[in-house]
XYZ file of C-alpha atoms in Angstrom:
277
model
C -49.024 -39.389 122.433
C -48.748 -36.109 120.475
C -46.447 -33.137 119.928
C -48.616 -30.778 122.003
C -48.344 -32.985 125.062
C -44.622 -33.661 124.654
C -43.871 -29.916 124.748
C -44.980 -29.758 128.382
C -41.954 -31.894 129.294
C -39.114 -29.500 128.602
C -35.604 -30.982 128.478
C -32.032 -29.833 128.774
C -28.915 -31.717 127.638
C -26.601 -33.306 130.156
C -23.122 -31.843 130.207
C -19.853 -32.205 132.048
C -18.178 -29.474 134.018
C -15.198 -29.070 136.288
C -16.315 -29.085 139.917
C -15.076 -30.118 143.338
C -17.044 -32.945 144.860
C -16.871 -35.519 147.641
C -16.489 -38.612 145.495
C -18.286 -41.599 147.025
C -19.633 -44.966 145.883
C -21.938 -47.613 147.376
C -20.450 -50.904 148.535
C -21.159 -53.968 150.629
C -19.204 -56.317 152.870
C -18.555 -59.223 150.516
C -16.359 -61.279 152.853
C -14.948 -61.575 156.382
C -11.452 -62.912 157.081
C -10.904 -64.947 160.243
C -8.069 -67.125 161.497
C -8.729 -70.841 161.097
C -8.866 -72.633 164.446
C -7.907 -75.934 162.776
C -5.015 -74.581 160.691
C -3.631 -71.231 161.960
C -1.578 -70.761 158.778
C -4.759 -70.676 156.684
C -7.451 -68.000 156.589
C -11.130 -68.724 157.074
C -13.017 -66.524 154.579
C -16.767 -66.086 155.017
C -18.388 -64.774 151.822
C -21.864 -63.266 151.577
C -22.276 -65.251 148.337
C -22.304 -69.044 148.938
C -21.100 -69.731 145.386
C -17.898 -67.763 146.070
C -17.372 -69.827 149.222
C -17.563 -72.941 147.048
C -15.041 -71.455 144.607
C -12.566 -70.565 147.346
C -12.885 -73.980 148.999
C -12.384 -75.657 145.616
C -9.211 -73.612 145.033
C -7.745 -74.736 148.354
C -8.554 -78.353 147.496
C -7.074 -77.990 144.004
C -3.839 -76.694 145.542
C -3.578 -79.808 147.683
C -4.426 -82.042 144.726
C -1.847 -80.340 142.492
C 0.909 -80.917 145.043
C -0.156 -84.549 145.353
C -0.313 -85.098 141.591
C 3.087 -83.450 141.028
C 4.651 -85.767 143.569
C 2.889 -88.723 141.997
C 4.101 -87.736 138.512
C 7.717 -87.526 139.702
C 7.370 -90.924 141.365
C 5.942 -92.560 138.197
C 8.681 -90.992 136.044
C 11.309 -92.363 138.396
C 9.687 -95.799 138.247
C 9.691 -95.621 134.430
C 13.402 -94.857 134.372
C 13.998 -98.001 136.404
C 11.630 -100.077 134.277
C 8.903 -100.367 136.934
C 6.274 -98.175 135.201
C 5.003 -97.858 131.650
C 4.689 -94.810 129.427
C 0.912 -95.089 129.738
C 1.135 -94.621 133.509
C 3.253 -91.503 133.011
C 0.692 -90.059 130.573
C -2.145 -90.811 132.994
C -0.272 -89.021 135.809
C 0.382 -86.020 133.546
C -3.304 -85.901 132.578
C -4.475 -85.900 136.208
C -2.094 -83.043 137.011
C -3.210 -81.056 133.950
C -6.879 -81.519 134.880
C -6.279 -80.119 138.371
C -4.313 -77.149 136.987
C -7.120 -76.364 134.522
C -9.795 -76.640 137.228
C -8.051 -74.217 139.572
C -7.778 -71.619 136.770
C -11.544 -71.650 136.276
C -12.268 -71.177 139.988
C -9.645 -68.427 140.309
C -11.184 -66.558 137.359
C -14.614 -66.620 139.031
C -13.216 -65.125 142.236
C -11.278 -62.446 140.371
C -14.371 -61.380 138.448
C -16.065 -60.875 141.839
C -13.185 -58.646 142.995
C -11.066 -61.163 144.938
C -7.539 -62.412 144.394
C -7.226 -65.987 145.751
C -3.560 -65.594 146.687
C -4.218 -62.367 148.586
C -7.107 -64.017 150.433
C -4.767 -66.734 151.722
C -2.547 -64.071 153.293
C -5.185 -61.523 154.308
C -5.031 -60.147 157.819
C -7.442 -61.903 160.224
C -10.310 -59.905 161.772
C -10.712 -57.912 158.578
C -13.734 -57.333 156.366
C -13.487 -56.989 152.596
C -15.804 -54.454 151.002
C -16.505 -54.535 147.270
C -17.757 -51.404 145.549
C -17.988 -50.210 141.954
C -16.917 -46.871 140.539
C -17.730 -45.360 137.121
C -15.105 -45.712 134.427
C -14.742 -41.924 134.185
C -13.558 -41.768 137.819
C -10.981 -44.541 137.486
C -8.070 -42.131 137.007
C -8.401 -40.893 140.596
C -8.373 -44.373 142.167
C -5.217 -46.374 142.866
C -4.300 -49.385 144.940
C -3.336 -48.378 148.481
C -5.524 -45.263 148.516
C -7.126 -44.659 151.954
C -10.876 -44.138 152.203
C -13.612 -43.700 154.802
C -16.635 -45.975 155.101
C -20.012 -45.266 156.627
C -22.156 -48.352 157.306
C -25.931 -48.304 157.342
C -25.878 -50.230 160.644
C -23.647 -47.597 162.300
C -24.708 -44.262 160.758
C -22.839 -42.091 163.259
C -19.463 -43.819 162.928
C -16.718 -43.654 160.328
C -14.426 -46.605 159.590
C -11.017 -46.234 157.897
C -10.223 -48.520 154.988
C -7.694 -48.985 152.221
C -8.042 -50.090 148.599
C -6.410 -53.522 148.253
C -7.302 -54.288 144.672
C -8.613 -52.664 141.500
C -10.139 -55.096 139.018
C -8.482 -55.570 135.645
C -11.644 -55.147 133.583
C -14.544 -52.735 133.039
C -18.077 -54.145 132.985
C -19.302 -53.864 129.393
C -22.871 -53.088 130.424
C -22.516 -50.725 133.390
C -19.037 -49.324 132.557
C -18.133 -49.810 136.215
C -14.893 -51.068 137.780
C -14.849 -53.166 140.963
C -12.668 -52.196 143.925
C -11.867 -54.298 146.985
C -11.333 -52.432 150.253
C -10.028 -53.900 153.507
C -11.366 -52.558 156.801
C -10.101 -53.615 160.264
C -12.813 -55.385 162.249
C -11.195 -56.276 165.594
C -14.449 -56.382 167.575
C -16.392 -58.285 164.911
C -19.206 -55.722 164.690
C -19.104 -55.526 160.917
C -20.724 -58.516 159.210
C -20.756 -59.982 155.709
C -23.596 -58.531 153.650
C -23.719 -55.124 155.367
C -24.081 -52.074 153.100
C -21.752 -49.078 153.192
C -20.927 -45.814 151.465
C -17.254 -45.440 150.582
C -15.888 -41.881 150.482
C -12.626 -41.232 148.629
C -12.192 -37.609 149.661
C -12.687 -34.290 147.903
C -11.625 -34.304 144.274
C -11.741 -31.855 141.418
C -12.567 -33.231 138.023
C -14.836 -33.288 135.014
C -18.242 -34.523 136.234
C -21.522 -34.963 134.393
C -24.389 -33.140 136.109
C -28.156 -32.728 135.797
C -30.624 -30.313 137.339
C -32.037 -31.504 140.655
C -35.482 -30.967 139.079
C -34.715 -33.855 136.708
C -34.361 -36.499 139.445
C -37.111 -38.575 141.053
C -36.614 -41.227 143.744
C -38.703 -44.376 144.105
C -38.030 -47.019 146.772
C -34.486 -45.802 147.348
C -33.493 -45.713 143.668
C -32.922 -42.585 141.576
C -34.306 -42.031 138.079
C -34.359 -39.410 135.338
C -36.458 -39.241 132.165
C -34.622 -39.045 128.835
C -36.199 -37.939 125.554
C -35.010 -40.612 123.118
C -37.247 -39.756 120.127
C -39.614 -36.922 119.151
C -42.558 -38.554 120.980
C -40.705 -40.932 123.333
C -39.539 -40.343 126.904
C -37.624 -43.166 128.568
C -37.204 -43.760 132.299
C -33.534 -44.265 133.193
C -32.012 -45.484 136.468
C -28.968 -43.438 137.495
C -26.293 -43.479 140.173
C -25.907 -40.052 141.721
C -23.080 -38.302 143.501
C -22.976 -35.066 145.449
C -25.311 -32.108 144.926
C -23.688 -28.767 144.176
C -26.154 -25.871 144.162
C -29.032 -26.761 141.886
C -27.191 -29.565 140.087
C -26.404 -33.181 140.992
C -23.414 -35.219 139.862
C -24.381 -38.278 137.789
C -21.889 -41.121 138.180
C -23.542 -43.562 135.777
C -26.679 -44.082 133.690
C -26.405 -41.144 131.278
C -24.302 -40.119 128.305
C -23.073 -36.682 127.347
C -25.684 -34.382 125.739
C -28.676 -36.669 126.303
C -31.876 -34.555 126.668
C -33.174 -35.001 130.213
C -36.627 -33.792 131.270
C -36.487 -30.979 133.827
C -40.149 -29.823 133.814
C -43.166 -31.827 135.026
C -40.969 -34.742 136.111
C -43.411 -35.581 138.923
C -46.118 -36.127 136.314
C -43.764 -38.470 134.448
C -43.102 -40.263 137.710
C -46.816 -40.916 138.075
C -47.190 -42.053 134.472
C -44.162 -44.303 134.689
C -44.689 -45.926 138.086
C -48.481 -45.742 138.230
C -48.789 -43.351 141.167
């Protein structure tokens, strides 16, 4: 409320520095791929999000409908040539085909925004799980399709599972500045289930990372926060995604910008003021 009180919350600016760190990101099992018992050539994909299941099912149905409507259009055109069908019937057949082609585009776009390529799903290896995770935009240069990684699942804390990056999304989220990755992990015994949480490690890298003092970070209910001075008498609570700790500093993967003043003194008091305890 006043300048005397605000001085007790000393700040220091965030800054980037070149360090070596074990780059990791949180992820979750977004889908399981199984072989269809009814049609072995197709893949049964179990999503943790029911709406994505609806999208994928709709895409498969649209594919069937498109094949049917293309055949029907060719048949009507042939009938028109021989005087057995009118131009109106040809237009109606073309319209039905165009409607199906437009509908499948919309459903494919929804899946791709969630990190899935419909065509790759149709040919995915059975008994595989698909993990989706997000990485900060500033780490994108180190990540490529085909890169191996190691996953540690909350349900199996003492085990490590090998995976490989199958897809890197084509867009950056405007709000979080994160990019989605899709990682395939063999699951021959079926222990890994859709919806499970994991940490994905991409190995030791050297790069330009933003860091803050460990005294700046507070944790509440599993989430990490810092307090940023945004005006002379205003301190704002900010959720952050953290990386590895190196000495007295912690890598910040997202949530802060360069040179923002972060409180490093009396942060526990700010925690109490902000959260009410």
